[in-house]
Amino acid sequence: NFFASDVNKKNLGQNPNIFCPINSKLGHKFFLVDFTSPLEKAQIDWIEGRIFGNALVKTTPPYWKVSYMKVDDTAPQSQEIAYSQCRMKTGNKSKFAGEATNSGCEGSKQIDAAFQAWLMLNQNFQKKFLSNYKKEANRSLIFEYLFHILREQKTDFTSEYPERELIIVSDLMQHSKRFSFYSHCKTELSNVPNKCRSFEKLLKKTKVKNYINDRKPNKNTLKNLKITILYINHDYETKEGLSSSLVALWKDLFKHIGIENYEIVKQLDIE
């Protein structure tokens, strides 16, 4: 799939397919990371330990494509994928098929050199990707980013892959002109979000209902798909108890649009 001369500092990152199998799509893991609210260092440490380094290697089969995209003030249609490379195999035995060096046709030194090159590329990207986390955006188009990744060919996240996982790292606080959870998740006597009203009540707004229904993905778009939510807990700046009603709101949204295979992992409190 690559030549030793390709795996050097000068060429590294220039060819997005350098570590990918030829004419084969094995799987795609896509990380969507929400930077629309300022994050604490403890939260960045938690994110880093979940989506980079050893965690990435141990939870991602070799030769799967791995992509990262930020949610910020940029409209999803204009957002660039920050990184997209296939996960190089280590050459050592693991729980994944094809991880170990095939002594019949591969050299262990070449495989190790390629893995170390991939690891360096990923580590350099990690530092850049997680470096600016104190900005606050004017909007948080989480819903739109979700649908953008599922629907648009440019993300290369189609059901052509036999397995796909979309990992959304977010506080899940959708905020747009059409609908905002900062108002939907706030009772009359509270000045900060404290409890979300139901998804059913959200759909009572005709404009919101039509907007969601008109953009629901078809069954083929949802084939071979798992969604994992790494839920960033902002209890320190909202109200205790918001998270349970907010997560319930998103579960009902997933059910409504036909997403059945999902998991929600909540961050522990940082204070």
PDB file of C-alpha atoms in Angstrom:
ATOM      1  CA  ASN A   1       0.000   0.000   0.000  1.00  0.00           C
ATOM      2  CA  PHE A   2       2.987   2.341   0.493  1.00  0.00           C
ATOM      3  CA  PHE A   3       6.694   2.594  -0.160  1.00  0.00           C
ATOM      4  CA  ALA A   4       9.283   3.180   2.548  1.00  0.00           C
ATOM      5  CA  SER A   5      10.258   6.436   0.793  1.00  0.00           C
ATOM      6  CA  ASP A   6       6.710   7.725   1.290  1.00  0.00           C
ATOM      7  CA  VAL A   7       6.926   7.418   5.066  1.00  0.00           C
ATOM      8  CA  ASN A   8       9.122  10.365   5.950  1.00  0.00           C
ATOM      9  CA  LYS A   9       8.659  13.780   7.526  1.00  0.00           C
ATOM     10  CA  LYS A  10       8.609  15.592   4.178  1.00  0.00           C
ATOM     11  CA  ASN A  11       5.844  13.485   2.639  1.00  0.00           C
ATOM     12  CA  LEU A  12       3.929  12.622   5.811  1.00  0.00           C
ATOM     13  CA  GLY A  13       0.360  13.860   5.636  1.00  0.00           C
ATOM     14  CA  GLN A  14       0.528  14.805   1.950  1.00  0.00           C
ATOM     15  CA  ASN A  15      -1.198  11.617   0.825  1.00  0.00           C
ATOM     16  CA  PRO A  16      -4.342  10.919   2.890  1.00  0.00           C
ATOM     17  CA  ASN A  17      -4.436   7.332   1.614  1.00  0.00           C
ATOM     18  CA  ILE A  18      -0.819   6.463   2.409  1.00  0.00           C
ATOM     19  CA  PHE A  19      -1.803   4.026   5.177  1.00  0.00           C
ATOM     20  CA  CYS A  20      -5.058   2.801   3.587  1.00  0.00           C
ATOM     21  CA  PRO A  21      -5.651  -0.534   1.852  1.00  0.00           C
ATOM     22  CA  ILE A  22      -5.921  -0.280  -1.932  1.00  0.00           C
ATOM     23  CA  ASN A  23      -9.477  -0.394  -3.318  1.00  0.00           C
ATOM     24  CA  SER A  24     -10.956  -1.515  -0.014  1.00  0.00           C
ATOM     25  CA  LYS A  25     -13.069   0.193   2.632  1.00  0.00           C
ATOM     26  CA  LEU A  26     -12.910  -1.772   5.885  1.00  0.00           C
ATOM     27  CA  GLY A  27     -14.382   0.728   8.328  1.00  0.00           C
ATOM     28  CA  HIS A  28     -14.520   4.400   9.204  1.00  0.00           C
ATOM     29  CA  LYS A  29     -14.345   6.009  12.644  1.00  0.00           C
ATOM     30  CA  PHE A  30     -15.328   9.674  12.555  1.00  0.00           C
ATOM     31  CA  PHE A  31     -14.769  11.995  15.544  1.00  0.00           C
ATOM     32  CA  LEU A  32     -16.943  15.111  15.728  1.00  0.00           C
ATOM     33  CA  VAL A  33     -15.666  17.326  18.561  1.00  0.00           C
ATOM     34  CA  ASP A  34     -17.665  20.280  19.871  1.00  0.00           C
ATOM     35  CA  PHE A  35     -15.607  23.414  20.589  1.00  0.00           C
ATOM     36  CA  THR A  36     -18.525  25.861  20.764  1.00  0.00           C
ATOM     37  CA  SER A  37     -18.304  26.290  24.559  1.00  0.00           C
ATOM     38  CA  PRO A  38     -15.087  26.936  26.501  1.00  0.00           C
ATOM     39  CA  LEU A  39     -13.640  23.742  27.922  1.00  0.00           C
ATOM     40  CA  GLU A  40     -11.699  23.123  31.116  1.00  0.00           C
ATOM     41  CA  LYS A  41      -8.274  21.440  31.073  1.00  0.00           C
ATOM     42  CA  ALA A  42      -9.743  18.386  32.840  1.00  0.00           C
ATOM     43  CA  GLN A  43     -12.285  18.024  30.037  1.00  0.00           C
ATOM     44  CA  ILE A  44      -9.576  18.256  27.376  1.00  0.00           C
ATOM     45  CA  ASP A  45      -7.610  15.583  29.251  1.00  0.00           C
ATOM     46  CA  TRP A  46     -10.704  13.338  29.252  1.00  0.00           C
ATOM     47  CA  ILE A  47     -11.284  13.892  25.527  1.00  0.00           C
ATOM     48  CA  GLU A  48      -7.625  13.239  24.740  1.00  0.00           C
ATOM     49  CA  GLY A  49      -7.681   9.975  26.683  1.00  0.00           C
ATOM     50  CA  ARG A  50     -10.763   8.826  24.784  1.00  0.00           C
ATOM     51  CA  ILE A  51     -10.020   9.687  21.151  1.00  0.00           C
ATOM     52  CA  PHE A  52      -6.225   9.753  20.767  1.00  0.00           C
ATOM     53  CA  GLY A  53      -3.132   7.690  21.605  1.00  0.00           C
ATOM     54  CA  ASN A  54      -3.473   4.206  23.026  1.00  0.00           C
ATOM     55  CA  ALA A  55      -7.255   4.504  23.268  1.00  0.00           C
ATOM     56  CA  LEU A  56      -7.485   5.073  19.526  1.00  0.00           C
ATOM     57  CA  VAL A  57      -5.183   2.133  18.729  1.00  0.00           C
ATOM     58  CA  LYS A  58      -6.923  -0.249  21.134  1.00  0.00           C
ATOM     59  CA  THR A  59     -10.460   0.555  19.971  1.00  0.00           C
ATOM     60  CA  THR A  60      -9.889   0.925  16.222  1.00  0.00           C
ATOM     61  CA  PRO A  61      -9.101  -2.023  13.916  1.00  0.00           C
ATOM     62  CA  PRO A  62      -6.084  -1.666  11.617  1.00  0.00           C
ATOM     63  CA  TYR A  63      -6.662   0.041   8.263  1.00  0.00           C
ATOM     64  CA  TRP A  64      -9.911   1.698   9.355  1.00  0.00           C
ATOM     65  CA  LYS A  65     -10.116   5.300   8.232  1.00  0.00           C
ATOM     66  CA  VAL A  66      -9.987   7.743  11.159  1.00  0.00           C
ATOM     67  CA  SER A  67     -11.310  11.288  10.685  1.00  0.00           C
ATOM     68  CA  TYR A  68     -11.668  14.337  12.922  1.00  0.00           C
ATOM     69  CA  MET A  69     -13.849  17.408  12.501  1.00  0.00           C
ATOM     70  CA  LYS A  70     -14.493  20.384  14.766  1.00  0.00           C
ATOM     71  CA  VAL A  71     -17.861  21.932  15.591  1.00  0.00           C
ATOM     72  CA  ASP A  72     -17.300  25.677  15.888  1.00  0.00           C
ATOM     73  CA  ASP A  73     -18.771  28.862  14.405  1.00  0.00           C
ATOM     74  CA  THR A  74     -18.196  27.502  10.909  1.00  0.00           C
ATOM     75  CA  ALA A  75     -21.255  26.278   9.025  1.00  0.00           C
ATOM     76  CA  PRO A  76     -21.002  22.504   8.490  1.00  0.00           C
ATOM     77  CA  GLN A  77     -21.149  22.949   4.704  1.00  0.00           C
ATOM     78  CA  SER A  78     -17.948  25.024   4.887  1.00  0.00           C
ATOM     79  CA  GLN A  79     -16.128  23.035   7.570  1.00  0.00           C
ATOM     80  CA  GLU A  80     -13.051  21.073   6.558  1.00  0.00           C
ATOM     81  CA  ILE A  81     -12.147  17.654   7.892  1.00  0.00           C
ATOM     82  CA  ALA A  82      -9.181  18.403  10.130  1.00  0.00           C
ATOM     83  CA  TYR A  83      -7.526  15.007   9.717  1.00  0.00           C
ATOM     84  CA  SER A  84      -8.250  11.794   7.836  1.00  0.00           C
ATOM     85  CA  GLN A  85      -5.846   8.861   7.719  1.00  0.00           C
ATOM     86  CA  CYS A  86      -6.175   5.097   8.001  1.00  0.00           C
ATOM     87  CA  ARG A  87      -4.979   3.553  11.269  1.00  0.00           C
ATOM     88  CA  MET A  88      -1.734   1.734  10.517  1.00  0.00           C
ATOM     89  CA  LYS A  89      -1.334  -1.676  12.119  1.00  0.00           C
ATOM     90  CA  THR A  90       1.210  -2.152  14.905  1.00  0.00           C
ATOM     91  CA  GLY A  91       2.684  -5.432  13.682  1.00  0.00           C
ATOM     92  CA  ASN A  92       1.935  -7.048  17.049  1.00  0.00           C
ATOM     93  CA  LYS A  93      -0.813  -9.491  17.974  1.00  0.00           C
ATOM     94  CA  SER A  94      -4.025  -7.937  19.264  1.00  0.00           C
ATOM     95  CA  LYS A  95      -7.745  -8.664  19.406  1.00  0.00           C
ATOM     96  CA  PHE A  96      -8.016  -7.394  15.812  1.00  0.00           C
ATOM     97  CA  ALA A  97      -7.557  -9.611  12.771  1.00  0.00           C
ATOM     98  CA  GLY A  98      -4.692  -8.505  10.548  1.00  0.00           C
ATOM     99  CA  GLU A  99      -2.851  -6.607  13.298  1.00  0.00           C
ATOM    100  CA  ALA A 100       0.255  -8.811  13.418  1.00  0.00           C
ATOM    101  CA  THR A 101       2.960  -8.718  10.773  1.00  0.00           C
ATOM    102  CA  ASN A 102       2.404 -11.263   8.025  1.00  0.00           C
ATOM    103  CA  SER A 103       5.868 -12.820   7.888  1.00  0.00           C
ATOM    104  CA  GLY A 104       5.102 -14.364   4.509  1.00  0.00           C
ATOM    105  CA  CYS A 105       4.899 -11.049   2.676  1.00  0.00           C
ATOM    106  CA  GLU A 106       5.733  -8.249   5.139  1.00  0.00           C
ATOM    107  CA  GLY A 107       8.877  -7.112   6.904  1.00  0.00           C
ATOM    108  CA  SER A 108       8.527  -6.402  10.613  1.00  0.00           C
ATOM    109  CA  LYS A 109      10.899  -3.399  10.437  1.00  0.00           C
ATOM    110  CA  GLN A 110       8.923  -1.835   7.587  1.00  0.00           C
ATOM    111  CA  ILE A 111       5.614  -2.328   9.412  1.00  0.00           C
ATOM    112  CA  ASP A 112       7.023  -0.865  12.628  1.00  0.00           C
ATOM    113  CA  ALA A 113       8.465   2.135  10.745  1.00  0.00           C
ATOM    114  CA  ALA A 114       5.113   2.759   9.104  1.00  0.00           C
ATOM    115  CA  PHE A 115       3.238   2.485  12.413  1.00  0.00           C
ATOM    116  CA  GLN A 116       5.650   4.882  14.143  1.00  0.00           C
ATOM    117  CA  ALA A 117       5.236   7.328  11.254  1.00  0.00           C
ATOM    118  CA  TRP A 118       1.454   7.120  11.537  1.00  0.00           C
ATOM    119  CA  LEU A 119       1.659   7.534  15.316  1.00  0.00           C
ATOM    120  CA  MET A 120       3.841  10.640  14.979  1.00  0.00           C
ATOM    121  CA  LEU A 121       1.434  12.136  12.461  1.00  0.00           C
ATOM    122  CA  ASN A 122      -1.513  11.506  14.779  1.00  0.00           C
ATOM    123  CA  GLN A 123       0.308  12.888  17.834  1.00  0.00           C
ATOM    124  CA  ASN A 124       1.316  16.076  16.011  1.00  0.00           C
ATOM    125  CA  PHE A 125      -2.258  16.550  14.864  1.00  0.00           C
ATOM    126  CA  GLN A 126      -3.567  15.913  18.404  1.00  0.00           C
ATOM    127  CA  LYS A 127      -1.520  18.801  19.835  1.00  0.00           C
ATOM    128  CA  LYS A 128      -2.829  21.203  17.211  1.00  0.00           C
ATOM    129  CA  PHE A 129      -6.435  19.985  17.334  1.00  0.00           C
ATOM    130  CA  LEU A 130      -6.796  20.304  21.125  1.00  0.00           C
ATOM    131  CA  SER A 131      -4.751  23.487  21.574  1.00  0.00           C
ATOM    132  CA  ASN A 132      -7.446  26.176  21.316  1.00  0.00           C
ATOM    133  CA  TYR A 133     -10.313  25.225  23.628  1.00  0.00           C
ATOM    134  CA  LYS A 134     -11.285  28.416  25.452  1.00  0.00           C
ATOM    135  CA  LYS A 135     -13.244  30.157  22.679  1.00  0.00           C
ATOM    136  CA  GLU A 136     -17.021  30.542  22.741  1.00  0.00           C
ATOM    137  CA  ALA A 137     -19.047  30.359  19.538  1.00  0.00           C
ATOM    138  CA  ASN A 138     -22.207  32.262  18.670  1.00  0.00           C
ATOM    139  CA  ARG A 139     -24.012  29.067  17.713  1.00  0.00           C
ATOM    140  CA  SER A 140     -23.796  25.319  18.153  1.00  0.00           C
ATOM    141  CA  LEU A 141     -25.125  23.451  15.128  1.00  0.00           C
ATOM    142  CA  ILE A 142     -24.743  19.926  16.479  1.00  0.00           C
ATOM    143  CA  PHE A 143     -27.860  18.640  14.726  1.00  0.00           C
ATOM    144  CA  GLU A 144     -26.710  20.115  11.398  1.00  0.00           C
ATOM    145  CA  TYR A 145     -23.191  18.685  11.740  1.00  0.00           C
ATOM    146  CA  LEU A 146     -24.637  15.246  12.496  1.00  0.00           C
ATOM    147  CA  PHE A 147     -26.765  15.273   9.365  1.00  0.00           C
ATOM    148  CA  HIS A 148     -23.961  16.776   7.275  1.00  0.00           C
ATOM    149  CA  ILE A 149     -21.605  13.896   8.096  1.00  0.00           C
ATOM    150  CA  LEU A 150     -24.284  11.288   7.399  1.00  0.00           C
ATOM    151  CA  ARG A 151     -25.536  12.813   4.141  1.00  0.00           C
ATOM    152  CA  GLU A 152     -22.636  14.426   2.287  1.00  0.00           C
ATOM    153  CA  GLN A 153     -20.276  12.487   0.023  1.00  0.00           C
ATOM    154  CA  LYS A 154     -17.341  14.760   0.887  1.00  0.00           C
ATOM    155  CA  THR A 155     -17.104  13.236   4.384  1.00  0.00           C
ATOM    156  CA  ASP A 156     -16.628   9.722   2.940  1.00  0.00           C
ATOM    157  CA  PHE A 157     -18.794   8.289   5.707  1.00  0.00           C
ATOM    158  CA  THR A 158     -21.274   6.383   3.571  1.00  0.00           C
ATOM    159  CA  SER A 159     -22.721   2.908   4.079  1.00  0.00           C
ATOM    160  CA  GLU A 160     -20.166   1.592   1.559  1.00  0.00           C
ATOM    161  CA  TYR A 161     -18.132   0.933   4.677  1.00  0.00           C
ATOM    162  CA  PRO A 162     -19.236  -2.375   6.259  1.00  0.00           C
ATOM    163  CA  GLU A 163     -18.720  -0.790   9.695  1.00  0.00           C
ATOM    164  CA  ARG A 164     -18.908   2.861  10.753  1.00  0.00           C
ATOM    165  CA  GLU A 165     -18.772   4.645  14.070  1.00  0.00           C
ATOM    166  CA  LEU A 166     -19.507   8.320  14.581  1.00  0.00           C
ATOM    167  CA  ILE A 167     -18.200   9.592  17.917  1.00  0.00           C
ATOM    168  CA  ILE A 168     -19.749  12.924  18.974  1.00  0.00           C
ATOM    169  CA  VAL A 169     -17.872  14.712  21.762  1.00  0.00           C
ATOM    170  CA  SER A 170     -20.236  17.424  22.947  1.00  0.00           C
ATOM    171  CA  ASP A 171     -22.316  19.018  25.688  1.00  0.00           C
ATOM    172  CA  LEU A 172     -25.284  18.391  23.296  1.00  0.00           C
ATOM    173  CA  MET A 173     -26.581  21.950  23.701  1.00  0.00           C
ATOM    174  CA  GLN A 174     -27.930  22.660  20.219  1.00  0.00           C
ATOM    175  CA  HIS A 175     -28.127  26.416  19.624  1.00  0.00           C
ATOM    176  CA  SER A 176     -29.371  27.872  16.354  1.00  0.00           C
ATOM    177  CA  LYS A 177     -31.881  30.432  15.125  1.00  0.00           C
ATOM    178  CA  ARG A 178     -34.389  27.674  14.375  1.00  0.00           C
ATOM    179  CA  PHE A 179     -34.235  25.962  17.762  1.00  0.00           C
ATOM    180  CA  SER A 180     -32.078  26.314  20.843  1.00  0.00           C
ATOM    181  CA  PHE A 181     -31.780  23.998  23.827  1.00  0.00           C
ATOM    182  CA  TYR A 182     -30.667  26.989  25.904  1.00  0.00           C
ATOM    183  CA  SER A 183     -34.314  28.069  25.851  1.00  0.00           C
ATOM    184  CA  HIS A 184     -35.970  24.643  25.484  1.00  0.00           C
ATOM    185  CA  CYS A 185     -34.004  23.383  28.516  1.00  0.00           C
ATOM    186  CA  LYS A 186     -34.771  26.244  30.856  1.00  0.00           C
ATOM    187  CA  THR A 187     -37.772  26.657  33.137  1.00  0.00           C
ATOM    188  CA  GLU A 188     -39.430  30.055  33.584  1.00  0.00           C
ATOM    189  CA  LEU A 189     -37.847  30.888  36.950  1.00  0.00           C
ATOM    190  CA  SER A 190     -34.310  29.889  36.004  1.00  0.00           C
ATOM    191  CA  ASN A 191     -31.742  32.137  34.333  1.00  0.00           C
ATOM    192  CA  VAL A 192     -29.593  29.195  33.145  1.00  0.00           C
ATOM    193  CA  PRO A 193     -30.517  25.837  31.571  1.00  0.00           C
ATOM    194  CA  ASN A 194     -31.762  23.471  34.283  1.00  0.00           C
ATOM    195  CA  LYS A 195     -34.242  20.991  32.772  1.00  0.00           C
ATOM    196  CA  CYS A 196     -35.240  20.136  29.216  1.00  0.00           C
ATOM    197  CA  ARG A 197     -38.812  19.873  28.113  1.00  0.00           C
ATOM    198  CA  SER A 198     -39.673  16.753  26.128  1.00  0.00           C
ATOM    199  CA  PHE A 199     -38.848  16.065  22.492  1.00  0.00           C
ATOM    200  CA  GLU A 200     -42.594  15.802  21.908  1.00  0.00           C
ATOM    201  CA  LYS A 201     -42.996  19.437  23.001  1.00  0.00           C
ATOM    202  CA  LEU A 202     -40.140  20.463  20.726  1.00  0.00           C
ATOM    203  CA  LEU A 203     -41.973  18.915  17.767  1.00  0.00           C
ATOM    204  CA  LYS A 204     -45.105  20.912  18.556  1.00  0.00           C
ATOM    205  CA  LYS A 205     -43.346  23.819  16.893  1.00  0.00           C
ATOM    206  CA  THR A 206     -44.303  23.274  13.260  1.00  0.00           C
ATOM    207  CA  LYS A 207     -41.149  24.853  11.839  1.00  0.00           C
ATOM    208  CA  VAL A 208     -38.944  22.610  13.976  1.00  0.00           C
ATOM    209  CA  LYS A 209     -40.975  19.480  13.202  1.00  0.00           C
ATOM    210  CA  ASN A 210     -40.875  20.112   9.450  1.00  0.00           C
ATOM    211  CA  TYR A 211     -37.177  20.959   9.559  1.00  0.00           C
ATOM    212  CA  ILE A 212     -36.275  17.686  11.281  1.00  0.00           C
ATOM    213  CA  ASN A 213     -38.661  15.501   9.291  1.00  0.00           C
ATOM    214  CA  ASP A 214     -37.578  16.937   5.945  1.00  0.00           C
ATOM    215  CA  ARG A 215     -33.958  16.067   6.724  1.00  0.00           C
ATOM    216  CA  LYS A 216     -34.380  12.621   8.265  1.00  0.00           C
ATOM    217  CA  PRO A 217     -31.785  10.235   6.818  1.00  0.00           C
ATOM    218  CA  ASN A 218     -33.048   7.285   4.793  1.00  0.00           C
ATOM    219  CA  LYS A 219     -32.476   3.692   5.897  1.00  0.00           C
ATOM    220  CA  ASN A 220     -29.480   3.215   3.612  1.00  0.00           C
ATOM    221  CA  THR A 221     -27.764   6.228   5.172  1.00  0.00           C
ATOM    222  CA  LEU A 222     -28.070   4.575   8.609  1.00  0.00           C
ATOM    223  CA  LYS A 223     -26.808   1.104   7.567  1.00  0.00           C
ATOM    224  CA  ASN A 224     -23.728  -0.239   9.381  1.00  0.00           C
ATOM    225  CA  LEU A 225     -23.776   2.749  11.719  1.00  0.00           C
ATOM    226  CA  LYS A 226     -23.042   3.108  15.392  1.00  0.00           C
ATOM    227  CA  ILE A 227     -23.087   6.446  17.188  1.00  0.00           C
ATOM    228  CA  THR A 228     -21.201   7.012  20.425  1.00  0.00           C
ATOM    229  CA  ILE A 229     -21.805  10.183  22.425  1.00  0.00           C
ATOM    230  CA  LEU A 230     -19.012  11.312  24.733  1.00  0.00           C
ATOM    231  CA  TYR A 231     -21.132  13.665  26.779  1.00  0.00           C
ATOM    232  CA  ILE A 232     -19.265  16.654  28.205  1.00  0.00           C
ATOM    233  CA  ASN A 233     -20.737  17.519  31.577  1.00  0.00           C
ATOM    234  CA  HIS A 234     -21.215  21.269  32.116  1.00  0.00           C
ATOM    235  CA  ASP A 235     -22.977  20.999  35.479  1.00  0.00           C
ATOM    236  CA  TYR A 236     -20.492  23.517  36.846  1.00  0.00           C
ATOM    237  CA  GLU A 237     -21.998  26.232  34.632  1.00  0.00           C
ATOM    238  CA  THR A 238     -25.629  25.098  34.312  1.00  0.00           C
ATOM    239  CA  LYS A 239     -27.781  23.331  36.901  1.00  0.00           C
ATOM    240  CA  GLU A 240     -27.514  19.863  38.358  1.00  0.00           C
ATOM    241  CA  GLY A 241     -30.118  17.633  36.763  1.00  0.00           C
ATOM    242  CA  LEU A 242     -29.913  19.149  33.288  1.00  0.00           C
ATOM    243  CA  SER A 243     -27.891  16.244  31.909  1.00  0.00           C
ATOM    244  CA  SER A 244     -30.519  13.531  32.461  1.00  0.00           C
ATOM    245  CA  SER A 245     -33.277  15.461  30.691  1.00  0.00           C
ATOM    246  CA  LEU A 246     -30.891  16.564  27.910  1.00  0.00           C
ATOM    247  CA  VAL A 247     -29.735  13.010  27.257  1.00  0.00           C
ATOM    248  CA  ALA A 248     -33.374  11.853  27.209  1.00  0.00           C
ATOM    249  CA  LEU A 249     -34.098  14.547  24.624  1.00  0.00           C
ATOM    250  CA  TRP A 250     -31.353  13.269  22.338  1.00  0.00           C
ATOM    251  CA  LYS A 251     -32.439   9.659  22.799  1.00  0.00           C
ATOM    252  CA  ASP A 252     -35.917  10.613  21.595  1.00  0.00           C
ATOM    253  CA  LEU A 253     -34.378  12.501  18.664  1.00  0.00           C
ATOM    254  CA  PHE A 254     -32.370   9.425  17.656  1.00  0.00           C
ATOM    255  CA  LYS A 255     -35.478   7.261  17.878  1.00  0.00           C
ATOM    256  CA  HIS A 256     -37.425   9.736  15.746  1.00  0.00           C
ATOM    257  CA  ILE A 257     -34.873   9.792  12.932  1.00  0.00           C
ATOM    258  CA  GLY A 258     -34.246   6.031  13.031  1.00  0.00           C
ATOM    259  CA  ILE A 259     -30.890   5.723  14.821  1.00  0.00           C
ATOM    260  CA  GLU A 260     -31.041   2.583  16.965  1.00  0.00           C
ATOM    261  CA  ASN A 261     -27.405   1.602  17.579  1.00  0.00           C
ATOM    262  CA  TYR A 262     -25.972   4.211  19.931  1.00  0.00           C
ATOM    263  CA  GLU A 263     -24.175   4.546  23.242  1.00  0.00           C
ATOM    264  CA  ILE A 264     -23.878   7.540  25.573  1.00  0.00           C
ATOM    265  CA  VAL A 265     -20.830   7.854  27.836  1.00  0.00           C
ATOM    266  CA  LYS A 266     -21.042  10.616  30.442  1.00  0.00           C
ATOM    267  CA  GLN A 267     -17.998  12.500  31.664  1.00  0.00           C
ATOM    268  CA  LEU A 268     -17.523  12.516  35.429  1.00  0.00           C
ATOM    269  CA  ASP A 269     -17.796  15.793  37.330  1.00  0.00           C
ATOM    270  CA  ILE A 270     -14.657  17.933  37.351  1.00  0.00           C
ATOM    271  CA  GLU A 271     -15.542  19.892  40.505  1.00  0.00           C
TER     272      GLU A 271
END
